PDB file of C-alpha atoms in Angstrom:
ATOM      1  CA  MET P  39       0.000   0.000   0.000  1.00 52.00           C
ATOM      2  CA  LEU P  40       2.812   2.395   0.951  1.00 51.00           C
ATOM      3  CA  GLN P  41       4.726   1.434  -2.173  1.00 53.00           C
ATOM      4  CA  SER P  42       1.660   2.176  -4.295  1.00 53.00           C
ATOM      5  CA  LYS P  43       1.376   5.623  -2.670  1.00 51.00           C
ATOM      6  CA  PHE P  44       4.977   6.532  -3.516  1.00 51.00           C
ATOM      7  CA  ILE P  45       4.515   5.279  -7.068  1.00 49.00           C
ATOM      8  CA  ARG P  46       1.512   7.559  -7.503  1.00 53.00           C
ATOM      9  CA  ILE P  47       3.428  10.536  -6.118  1.00 50.00           C
ATOM     10  CA  ALA P  48       6.316   9.772  -8.471  1.00 51.00           C
ATOM     11  CA  LEU P  49       3.912   9.669 -11.410  1.00 46.00           C
ATOM     12  CA  ILE P  50       2.480  13.030 -10.385  1.00 50.00           C
ATOM     13  CA  LEU P  51       5.943  14.570 -10.249  1.00 49.00           C
ATOM     14  CA  LEU P  52       6.756  13.019 -13.616  1.00 45.00           C
ATOM     15  CA  PHE P  53       3.562  14.526 -15.016  1.00 44.00           C
ATOM     16  CA  LEU P  54       4.441  17.956 -13.648  1.00 47.00           C
ATOM     17  CA  THR P  55       7.885  17.685 -15.182  1.00 43.00           C
ATOM     18  CA  GLY P  56       6.352  16.683 -18.488  1.00 41.00           C
ATOM     19  CA  ILE P  57       4.155  19.767 -18.685  1.00 38.00           C
ATOM     20  CA  GLY P  58       7.081  22.037 -17.922  1.00 39.00           C
ATOM     21  CA  ILE P  59       6.280  23.041 -14.352  1.00 39.00           C
ATOM     22  CA  PHE P  60       9.774  22.170 -13.188  1.00 38.00           C
ATOM     23  CA  ALA P  61      11.450  23.480 -16.330  1.00 37.00           C
ATOM     24  CA  ASP P  62      13.278  26.819 -16.203  1.00 36.00           C
ATOM     25  CA  GLU P  63      10.345  28.688 -17.705  1.00 34.00           C
ATOM     26  CA  GLY P  64       7.976  26.811 -15.399  1.00 33.00           C
ATOM     27  CA  MET P  65       9.742  28.062 -12.287  1.00 31.00           C
ATOM     28  CA  ASP P  66       8.420  31.547 -13.025  1.00 31.00           C
ATOM     29  CA  TRP P  67       4.915  30.111 -12.711  1.00 29.00           C
ATOM     30  CA  ILE P  68       5.589  28.033  -9.626  1.00 30.00           C
ATOM     31  CA  GLY P  69       7.641  30.674  -7.892  1.00 33.00           C
ATOM     32  CA  SER P  70      10.793  29.248  -6.325  1.00 33.00           C
ATOM     33  CA  PHE P  71      10.294  31.096  -3.043  1.00 39.00           C
ATOM     34  CA  SER P  72      11.581  30.240   0.404  1.00 47.00           C
ATOM     35  CA  SER P  73       9.372  30.491   3.457  1.00 52.00           C
ATOM     36  CA  GLY P  74      11.364  33.594   4.381  1.00 59.00           C
ATOM     37  CA  GLU P  75      10.303  35.280   1.158  1.00 55.00           C
ATOM     38  CA  LEU P  76       6.697  34.346   1.883  1.00 59.00           C
ATOM     39  CA  GLU P  77       7.070  36.029   5.270  1.00 58.00           C
ATOM     40  CA  MET P  78       8.480  39.182   3.666  1.00 53.00           C
ATOM     41  CA  SER P  79       6.113  39.297   0.707  1.00 56.00           C
ATOM     42  CA  ASP P  80       3.409  41.870   0.211  1.00 53.00           C
ATOM     43  CA  GLU P  81      -0.159  41.058   1.208  1.00 50.00           C
ATOM     44  CA  THR P  82      -1.149  41.209  -2.459  1.00 46.00           C
ATOM     45  CA  GLU P  83       0.342  38.116  -4.067  1.00 45.00           C
ATOM     46  CA  ASP P  84       1.319  37.888  -7.712  1.00 50.00           C
ATOM     47  CA  GLN P  85      -1.317  35.775  -9.459  1.00 50.00           C
ATOM     48  CA  ASP P  86       1.480  33.695 -10.998  1.00 57.00           C
ATOM     49  CA  THR P  87       3.018  32.817  -7.627  1.00 76.00           C
ATOM     50  CA  VAL P  88       2.388  29.279  -6.416  1.00 79.00           C
ATOM     51  CA  TYR P  89       3.805  27.999  -3.136  1.00 84.00           C
ATOM     52  CA  TYR P  90       4.281  24.523  -1.736  1.00 85.00           C
ATOM     53  CA  LEU P  91       2.748  23.102   1.408  1.00 86.00           C
ATOM     54  CA  TRP P  92       6.213  22.715   2.959  1.00 86.00           C
ATOM     55  CA  GLN P  93       6.669  26.480   2.763  1.00 87.00           C
ATOM     56  CA  LEU P  94       3.651  26.963   5.015  1.00 86.00           C
ATOM     57  CA  GLU P  95       5.002  24.318   7.354  1.00 88.00           C
ATOM     58  CA  SER P  96       8.350  26.167   7.428  1.00 88.00           C
ATOM     59  CA  LEU P  97       7.053  29.624   8.373  1.00 90.00           C
ATOM     60  CA  LYS P  98       9.064  31.069  11.267  1.00 89.00           C
ATOM     61  CA  LYS P  99       6.895  34.126  11.931  1.00 90.00           C
ATOM     62  CA  ASN P 100       3.246  35.034  11.690  1.00 90.00           C
ATOM     63  CA  ILE P 101       2.244  37.242   8.769  1.00 90.00           C
ATOM     64  CA  ALA P 102      -0.750  39.317   7.750  1.00 91.00           C
ATOM     65  CA  PRO P 103      -3.483  37.357   5.940  1.00 94.00           C
ATOM     66  CA  ARG P 104      -3.282  37.077   2.163  1.00 91.00           C
ATOM     67  CA  TYR P 105      -4.775  35.071  -0.694  1.00 90.00           C
ATOM     68  CA  ILE P 106      -2.389  32.354  -1.885  1.00 87.00           C
ATOM     69  CA  ARG P 107      -2.148  29.325  -4.131  1.00 84.00           C
ATOM     70  CA  TYR P 108      -0.139  26.273  -3.107  1.00 85.00           C
ATOM     71  CA  LEU P 109       0.602  22.724  -4.266  1.00 83.00           C
ATOM     72  CA  ASP P 110       0.009  19.739  -1.995  1.00 83.00           C
ATOM     73  CA  VAL P 111       1.191  16.503  -3.617  1.00 77.00           C
ATOM     74  CA  GLU P 112       0.281  14.395  -0.574  1.00 76.00           C
ATOM     75  CA  SER P 113      -3.379  15.435  -0.622  1.00 71.00           C
ATOM     76  CA  TYR P 114      -3.586  14.722  -4.359  1.00 66.00           C
ATOM     77  CA  VAL P 115      -3.193  11.016  -3.655  1.00 65.00           C
ATOM     78  CA  SER P 116      -6.422  10.959  -1.649  1.00 63.00           C
ATOM     79  CA  SER P 117      -8.412  13.903  -3.017  1.00 61.00           C
ATOM     80  CA  GLY P 118      -7.291  14.216  -6.634  1.00 61.00           C
ATOM     81  CA  ASN P 119      -6.782  17.949  -6.065  1.00 67.00           C
ATOM     82  CA  LEU P 120      -3.217  19.194  -6.512  1.00 74.00           C
ATOM     83  CA  MET P 121      -3.719  22.948  -6.530  1.00 75.00           C
ATOM     84  CA  HIS P 122      -5.261  24.629  -3.482  1.00 81.00           C
ATOM     85  CA  ARG P 123      -6.422  28.240  -3.144  1.00 83.00           C
ATOM     86  CA  GLY P 124      -7.474  30.273  -0.177  1.00 89.00           C
ATOM     87  CA  ILE P 125      -6.778  32.941   2.417  1.00 93.00           C
ATOM     88  CA  LEU P 126      -3.781  32.182   4.628  1.00 94.00           C
ATOM     89  CA  PHE P 127      -4.174  33.071   8.328  1.00 96.00           C
ATOM     90  CA  THR P 128      -1.271  32.676  10.787  1.00 95.00           C
ATOM     91  CA  TYR P 129      -0.620  33.190  14.489  1.00 95.00           C
ATOM     92  CA  ASN P 130       2.581  32.998  16.553  1.00 93.00           C
ATOM     93  CA  GLY P 131       1.654  30.533  19.275  1.00 90.00           C
ATOM     94  CA  LEU P 132       5.004  29.043  20.272  1.00 86.00           C
ATOM     95  CA  ARG P 133       4.062  29.100  23.970  1.00 86.00           C
ATOM     96  CA  ASP P 134       0.364  28.411  23.482  1.00 86.00           C
ATOM     97  CA  GLU P 135      -1.315  25.028  23.779  1.00 89.00           C
ATOM     98  CA  SER P 136      -4.085  25.690  21.277  1.00 93.00           C
ATOM     99  CA  VAL P 137      -5.034  28.319  18.709  1.00 95.00           C
ATOM    100  CA  GLU P 138      -8.302  28.383  16.795  1.00 96.00           C
ATOM    101  CA  ILE P 139      -9.776  30.751  14.242  1.00 97.00           C
ATOM    102  CA  CYS P 140     -13.359  32.001  14.448  1.00 96.00           C
ATOM    103  CA  GLY P 141     -14.914  34.162  11.767  1.00 94.00           C
ATOM    104  CA  SER P 142     -17.752  35.178   9.520  1.00 93.00           C
ATOM    105  CA  PHE P 143     -16.686  32.462   7.067  1.00 90.00           C
ATOM    106  CA  ASN P 144     -17.483  29.660   9.546  1.00 88.00           C
ATOM    107  CA  HIS P 145     -20.439  31.285  11.354  1.00 88.00           C
ATOM    108  CA  TRP P 146     -18.049  32.209  14.204  1.00 93.00           C
ATOM    109  CA  GLU P 147     -17.643  28.552  15.129  1.00 92.00           C
ATOM    110  CA  CYS P 148     -13.980  28.210  16.060  1.00 94.00           C
ATOM    111  CA  ALA P 149     -11.851  25.779  14.055  1.00 94.00           C
ATOM    112  CA  GLU P 150      -8.441  24.386  14.988  1.00 95.00           C
ATOM    113  CA  MET P 151      -5.351  25.721  13.247  1.00 96.00           C
ATOM    114  CA  LYS P 152      -2.336  23.568  12.397  1.00 94.00           C
ATOM    115  CA  ARG P 153       0.892  24.171  14.337  1.00 94.00           C
ATOM    116  CA  ASN P 154       4.241  23.874  12.553  1.00 92.00           C
ATOM    117  CA  GLN P 155       7.613  23.043  14.100  1.00 90.00           C
ATOM    118  CA  TYR P 156       8.380  26.717  14.773  1.00 91.00           C
ATOM    119  CA  GLY P 157       5.224  27.325  16.791  1.00 93.00           C
ATOM    120  CA  ILE P 158       3.379  29.139  13.987  1.00 93.00           C
ATOM    121  CA  TYR P 159      -0.280  28.185  13.744  1.00 95.00           C
ATOM    122  CA  TYR P 160      -1.740  28.434  10.241  1.00 95.00           C
ATOM    123  CA  THR P 161      -4.806  27.598   8.197  1.00 95.00           C
ATOM    124  CA  VAL P 162      -5.983  28.279   4.660  1.00 94.00           C
ATOM    125  CA  ILE P 163      -9.669  29.191   4.308  1.00 92.00           C
ATOM    126  CA  GLU P 164     -11.384  28.619   0.978  1.00 86.00           C
ATOM    127  CA  PRO P 165     -12.774  31.938  -0.339  1.00 84.00           C
ATOM    128  CA  ASN P 166     -16.394  30.814  -0.653  1.00 79.00           C
ATOM    129  CA  GLN P 167     -18.099  33.342   1.610  1.00 79.00           C
ATOM    130  CA  ILE P 168     -21.403  34.640   0.270  1.00 74.00           C
ATOM    131  CA  LYS P 169     -23.953  37.226   1.364  1.00 73.00           C
ATOM    132  CA  GLU P 170     -27.628  36.541   2.025  1.00 68.00           C
ATOM    133  CA  ASN P 171     -28.413  37.490  -1.587  1.00 66.00           C
ATOM    134  CA  TYR P 172     -25.869  34.856  -2.742  1.00 63.00           C
ATOM    135  CA  GLU P 173     -23.366  37.378  -4.063  1.00 73.00           C
ATOM    136  CA  GLU P 174     -19.740  36.868  -3.058  1.00 78.00           C
ATOM    137  CA  ASP P 175     -18.823  38.577   0.199  1.00 85.00           C
ATOM    138  CA  PRO P 176     -15.229  39.898   0.064  1.00 90.00           C
ATOM    139  CA  VAL P 177     -15.061  40.991   3.747  1.00 93.00           C
ATOM    140  CA  TYR P 178     -13.725  38.287   6.071  1.00 95.00           C
ATOM    141  CA  GLU P 179     -14.039  39.144   9.773  1.00 95.00           C
ATOM    142  CA  TYR P 180     -12.255  36.975  12.331  1.00 97.00           C
ATOM    143  CA  LYS P 181     -10.635  36.510  15.727  1.00 97.00           C
ATOM    144  CA  PHE P 182      -8.211  33.984  17.145  1.00 97.00           C
ATOM    145  CA  ARG P 183      -9.099  31.945  20.209  1.00 96.00           C
ATOM    146  CA  VAL P 184      -5.836  31.386  22.066  1.00 95.00           C
ATOM    147  CA  ASN P 185      -5.978  28.988  25.002  1.00 94.00           C
ATOM    148  CA  GLY P 186      -9.701  29.678  25.186  1.00 93.00           C
ATOM    149  CA  LEU P 187      -9.480  33.491  25.038  1.00 94.00           C
ATOM    150  CA  LEU P 188     -10.522  35.542  22.000  1.00 94.00           C
ATOM    151  CA  THR P 189      -8.097  38.086  20.558  1.00 94.00           C
ATOM    152  CA  TYR P 190      -7.618  40.014  17.321  1.00 94.00           C
ATOM    153  CA  ASP P 191      -4.780  39.425  14.832  1.00 96.00           C
ATOM    154  CA  PRO P 192      -1.690  41.426  15.945  1.00 92.00           C
ATOM    155  CA  GLU P 193      -0.231  41.327  12.414  1.00 92.00           C
ATOM    156  CA  ASN P 194      -3.333  42.739  10.731  1.00 94.00           C
ATOM    157  CA  PHE P 195      -3.783  46.507  11.020  1.00 93.00           C
ATOM    158  CA  ASP P 196      -7.325  46.325   9.625  1.00 94.00           C
ATOM    159  CA  LYS P 197      -9.451  45.905  12.744  1.00 93.00           C
ATOM    160  CA  VAL P 198     -12.886  47.106  13.837  1.00 93.00           C
ATOM    161  CA  GLU P 199     -14.380  47.593  17.296  1.00 92.00           C
ATOM    162  CA  ASP P 200     -16.518  44.625  18.299  1.00 90.00           C
ATOM    163  CA  GLY P 201     -18.755  46.525  20.726  1.00 88.00           C
ATOM    164  CA  SER P 202     -17.353  44.870  23.834  1.00 88.00           C
ATOM    165  CA  GLY P 203     -14.178  46.896  24.328  1.00 89.00           C
ATOM    166  CA  SER P 204     -12.043  44.865  21.946  1.00 90.00           C
ATOM    167  CA  TYR P 205     -11.621  44.379  18.195  1.00 93.00           C
ATOM    168  CA  TYR P 206     -12.124  41.836  15.488  1.00 93.00           C
ATOM    169  CA  SER P 207      -9.728  41.680  12.560  1.00 96.00           C
ATOM    170  CA  ARG P 208     -10.817  42.072   8.955  1.00 95.00           C
ATOM    171  CA  PHE P 209      -9.442  40.949   5.612  1.00 95.00           C
ATOM    172  CA  VAL P 210     -10.885  42.203   2.325  1.00 93.00           C
ATOM    173  CA  LEU P 211     -10.409  39.830  -0.595  1.00 89.00           C
ATOM    174  CA  GLU P 212      -9.875  42.118  -3.567  1.00 83.00           C
ATOM    175  CA  SER P 213      -9.896  39.318  -6.143  1.00 74.00           C
ATOM    176  CA  LYS P 214      -9.122  35.659  -6.623  1.00 68.00           C
ATOM    177  CA  ASP P 215      -7.631  33.899  -9.597  1.00 63.00           C
ATOM    178  CA  THR P 216      -9.389  31.529 -11.961  1.00 59.00           C
ATOM    179  CA  ASP P 217      -9.572  27.914 -10.854  1.00 59.00           C
ATOM    180  CA  ARG P 218      -8.447  26.069 -13.957  1.00 61.00           C
ATOM    181  CA  GLN P 219      -9.354  22.802 -12.257  1.00 62.00           C
ATOM    182  CA  THR P 220     -12.998  23.870 -12.130  1.00 73.00           C
ATOM    183  CA  LYS P 221     -15.225  20.811 -12.085  1.00 78.00           C
ATOM    184  CA  THR P 222     -18.881  19.853 -11.999  1.00 84.00           C
ATOM    185  CA  MET P 223     -20.292  19.487  -8.489  1.00 85.00           C
ATOM    186  CA  VAL P 224     -23.425  19.100  -6.404  1.00 86.00           C
ATOM    187  CA  LEU P 225     -23.976  22.334  -4.475  1.00 81.00           C
ATOM    188  CA  GLU P 226     -24.730  22.236  -0.782  1.00 73.00           C
ATOM    189  CA  ASP P 227     -26.875  25.322  -1.158  1.00 63.00           C
ATOM    190  CA  SER P 228     -27.997  27.732  -3.862  1.00 62.00           C
ATOM    191  CA  GLU P 229     -30.378  30.606  -4.290  1.00 61.00           C
ATOM    192  CA  ASN P 230     -33.414  28.433  -5.023  1.00 66.00           C
ATOM    193  CA  GLU P 231     -33.373  25.043  -3.331  1.00 68.00           C
ATOM    194  CA  GLU P 232     -36.186  22.495  -3.578  1.00 72.00           C
ATOM    195  CA  ARG P 233     -36.950  19.712  -1.147  1.00 74.00           C
ATOM    196  CA  ASP P 234     -36.692  16.727  -3.520  1.00 78.00           C
ATOM    197  CA  LEU P 235     -34.180  18.147  -6.013  1.00 87.00           C
ATOM    198  CA  ARG P 236     -30.473  18.920  -5.752  1.00 89.00           C
ATOM    199  CA  THR P 237     -28.635  21.716  -7.540  1.00 89.00           C
ATOM    200  CA  VAL P 238     -25.865  20.510  -9.841  1.00 92.00           C
ATOM    201  CA  LYS P 239     -23.412  23.054 -11.214  1.00 92.00           C
ATOM    202  CA  PHE P 240     -21.868  21.949 -14.500  1.00 94.00           C
ATOM    203  CA  GLN P 241     -18.714  23.971 -15.108  1.00 91.00           C
ATOM    204  CA  ILE P 242     -15.485  23.804 -17.056  1.00 90.00           C
ATOM    205  CA  TYR P 243     -12.582  26.180 -17.770  1.00 87.00           C
ATOM    206  CA  LEU P 244     -12.316  26.742 -21.540  1.00 88.00           C
ATOM    207  CA  PRO P 245     -11.133  30.327 -22.199  1.00 86.00           C
ATOM    208  CA  ASN P 246     -10.729  29.781 -25.955  1.00 89.00           C
ATOM    209  CA  ALA P 247     -14.122  28.158 -26.558  1.00 92.00           C
ATOM    210  CA  GLU P 248     -17.125  29.970 -27.990  1.00 93.00           C
ATOM    211  CA  VAL P 249     -20.108  27.670 -27.307  1.00 95.00           C
ATOM    212  CA  VAL P 250     -20.356  24.923 -24.694  1.00 95.00           C
ATOM    213  CA  ARG P 251     -23.358  22.666 -24.151  1.00 96.00           C
ATOM    214  CA  VAL P 252     -23.923  19.725 -21.822  1.00 95.00           C
ATOM    215  CA  VAL P 253     -25.754  16.566 -22.858  1.00 95.00           C
ATOM    216  CA  GLY P 254     -26.646  13.611 -20.693  1.00 94.00           C
ATOM    217  CA  ASN P 255     -29.288  11.148 -19.603  1.00 92.00           C
ATOM    218  CA  PHE P 256     -30.972  14.025 -17.750  1.00 93.00           C
ATOM    219  CA  ASN P 257     -31.880  15.778 -21.051  1.00 94.00           C
ATOM    220  CA  ASP P 258     -32.088  12.762 -23.413  1.00 92.00           C
ATOM    221  CA  TRP P 259     -28.657  13.694 -24.819  1.00 94.00           C
ATOM    222  CA  ASN P 260     -30.262  16.605 -26.678  1.00 92.00           C
ATOM    223  CA  PRO P 261     -27.614  19.231 -27.605  1.00 91.00           C
ATOM    224  CA  GLU P 262     -30.197  22.001 -27.941  1.00 92.00           C
ATOM    225  CA  HIS P 263     -31.382  22.015 -24.321  1.00 91.00           C
ATOM    226  CA  ASP P 264     -28.568  23.104 -21.995  1.00 93.00           C
ATOM    227  CA  PHE P 265     -26.105  25.840 -22.939  1.00 95.00           C
ATOM    228  CA  LEU P 266     -23.446  26.943 -20.457  1.00 94.00           C
ATOM    229  CA  LYS P 267     -22.752  30.622 -19.827  1.00 93.00           C
ATOM    230  CA  LYS P 268     -19.183  31.912 -20.119  1.00 91.00           C
ATOM    231  CA  ASP P 269     -17.785  34.387 -17.605  1.00 86.00           C
ATOM    232  CA  ARG P 270     -14.950  36.830 -18.246  1.00 81.00           C
ATOM    233  CA  LYS P 271     -12.389  34.442 -16.747  1.00 79.00           C
ATOM    234  CA  GLY P 272     -13.178  31.727 -19.269  1.00 85.00           C
ATOM    235  CA  VAL P 273     -15.279  29.464 -17.046  1.00 88.00           C
ATOM    236  CA  PHE P 274     -18.471  28.057 -18.559  1.00 93.00           C
ATOM    237  CA  SER P 275     -21.198  27.117 -16.067  1.00 92.00           C
ATOM    238  CA  LEU P 276     -24.822  26.026 -15.790  1.00 93.00           C
ATOM    239  CA  GLU P 277     -26.942  25.093 -12.769  1.00 92.00           C
ATOM    240  CA  LYS P 278     -29.596  22.385 -13.104  1.00 92.00           C
ATOM    241  CA  LYS P 279     -32.068  20.821 -10.680  1.00 92.00           C
ATOM    242  CA  LEU P 280     -31.784  17.035 -10.663  1.00 92.00           C
ATOM    243  CA  LEU P 281     -33.287  14.232  -8.640  1.00 92.00           C
ATOM    244  CA  PRO P 282     -30.849  12.104  -6.606  1.00 92.00           C
ATOM    245  CA  GLY P 283     -29.308   9.357  -8.723  1.00 92.00           C
ATOM    246  CA  GLU P 284     -26.445   8.573 -11.098  1.00 93.00           C
ATOM    247  CA  TYR P 285     -26.044  10.653 -14.244  1.00 93.00           C
ATOM    248  CA  HIS P 286     -23.871  10.321 -17.341  1.00 94.00           C
ATOM    249  CA  TYR P 287     -22.928  13.357 -19.408  1.00 95.00           C
ATOM    250  CA  GLN P 288     -20.554  14.972 -21.900  1.00 95.00           C
ATOM    251  CA  PHE P 289     -19.702  18.510 -22.946  1.00 95.00           C
ATOM    252  CA  ILE P 290     -20.032  19.651 -26.554  1.00 95.00           C
ATOM    253  CA  VAL P 291     -17.395  22.326 -27.125  1.00 94.00           C
ATOM    254  CA  ASP P 292     -17.715  24.230 -30.403  1.00 94.00           C
ATOM    255  CA  GLY P 293     -19.227  21.116 -31.972  1.00 92.00           C
ATOM    256  CA  GLU P 294     -16.692  18.649 -30.524  1.00 93.00           C
ATOM    257  CA  THR P 295     -17.675  16.167 -27.800  1.00 93.00           C
ATOM    258  CA  MET P 296     -15.432  15.882 -24.736  1.00 91.00           C
ATOM    259  CA  LEU P 297     -15.418  14.494 -21.200  1.00 91.00           C
ATOM    260  CA  ASP P 298     -15.503  16.642 -18.071  1.00 89.00           C
ATOM    261  CA  THR P 299     -11.782  17.418 -17.718  1.00 82.00           C
ATOM    262  CA  TYR P 300     -11.497  17.261 -13.925  1.00 80.00           C
ATOM    263  CA  ASN P 301     -14.064  14.548 -13.226  1.00 83.00           C
ATOM    264  CA  PRO P 302     -12.078  11.285 -12.979  1.00 81.00           C
ATOM    265  CA  ILE P 303     -15.209   9.094 -12.868  1.00 86.00           C
ATOM    266  CA  THR P 304     -16.218   7.786 -16.297  1.00 87.00           C
ATOM    267  CA  ASN P 305     -18.495   5.140 -17.744  1.00 89.00           C
ATOM    268  CA  ILE P 306     -19.457   3.696 -21.125  1.00 88.00           C
ATOM    269  CA  LYS P 307     -22.583   4.792 -22.986  1.00 86.00           C
ATOM    270  CA  VAL P 308     -24.021   1.458 -24.061  1.00 84.00           C
ATOM    271  CA  ASP P 309     -25.716   2.426 -27.337  1.00 85.00           C
ATOM    272  CA  THR P 310     -22.693   4.265 -28.765  1.00 86.00           C
ATOM    273  CA  ASN P 311     -19.825   2.670 -26.803  1.00 87.00           C
ATOM    274  CA  GLU P 312     -18.531   6.185 -25.997  1.00 88.00           C
ATOM    275  CA  SER P 313     -16.792   7.225 -22.793  1.00 90.00           C
ATOM    276  CA  VAL P 314     -18.949   9.541 -20.682  1.00 91.00           C
ATOM    277  CA  SER P 315     -18.409  11.366 -17.409  1.00 92.00           C
ATOM    278  CA  SER P 316     -20.415  10.113 -14.416  1.00 92.00           C
ATOM    279  CA  LEU P 317     -21.844  12.041 -11.491  1.00 91.00           C
ATOM    280  CA  LEU P 318     -23.623  10.692  -8.420  1.00 90.00           C
ATOM    281  CA  VAL P 319     -26.197  13.092  -6.985  1.00 90.00           C
ATOM    282  CA  PRO P 320     -26.815  12.050  -3.361  1.00 88.00           C
ATOM    283  CA  GLU P 321     -30.014  12.502  -1.431  1.00 84.00           C
ATOM    284  CA  ARG P 322     -30.123  15.490   0.868  1.00 77.00           C
ATOM    285  CA  ASN P 323     -29.000  14.465   4.360  1.00 68.00           C
ATOM    286  CA  TYR P 324     -29.963  17.670   6.134  1.00 60.00           C
ATOM    287  CA  ALA P 325     -33.084  19.752   6.644  1.00 52.00           C
ATOM    288  CA  LEU P 326     -33.760  22.357   3.976  1.00 56.00           C
ATOM    289  CA  GLU P 327     -33.651  25.870   5.400  1.00 55.00           C
ATOM    290  CA  ARG P 328     -36.371  28.306   4.414  1.00 47.00           C
ATOM    291  CA  LYS P 329     -35.144  31.193   2.266  1.00 45.00           C
ATOM    292  CA  MET P 330     -36.239  34.699   3.270  1.00 43.00           C
TER     293      MET P 330
END
């Protein structure tokens, strides 16, 4: 089992080498930065900078929050996701037994932060915060809970009075880069949820495409039913309401049929013997909240 894991990691590294990530020109994209340079860098990261997980684990000082991208080869083995994006929060807790982060992004329910060998606690929060009207909310408010006591971030100068004689810290996410590994998914929540149906978001990153449609056993494989909308970053998307069950589908990109790039689950369409992407839509396992 362990041998299989190392083989898979080796294949991943070989793949990265093959696409030029570790070539000289690729290093400009990856960003060959030490943890010290991460500590000294500006809060606004270059969109072409990509760090490694070991750089987070090697931080020797806490830094102001910033949006980052980083590679985690270990997690790819289990999750299939190599690139991670999010807001990096850190706290110097060398002499502290526990540090948690509580904020608007997790309904102020405190979550544990990871401690590295230098006593720096860190976590990366996915930038998925939305307002009540389902627009993206760029303002992330937070506090640290250190050994059970709440405190603001000493490295972040953006803080607001909390009404109880203290402050909470604030980070404003100006922008985030395009997720080129965008994939189809079942949403946990959307603007219009229905009791018996789930919301499926079909999406794919194709900046050079003009017209993208999705066909599947949910629309009788009819190419005239479901057109995806393209945003300015090159991501095509479409939300559909589907009953729980297993679905097979393909994208039609400018007249050419293709699989869902970042969905590793495929099947065979019996009548045509074609490869198709597969998606399992689970039943809802939680109570549906009423929308105001």
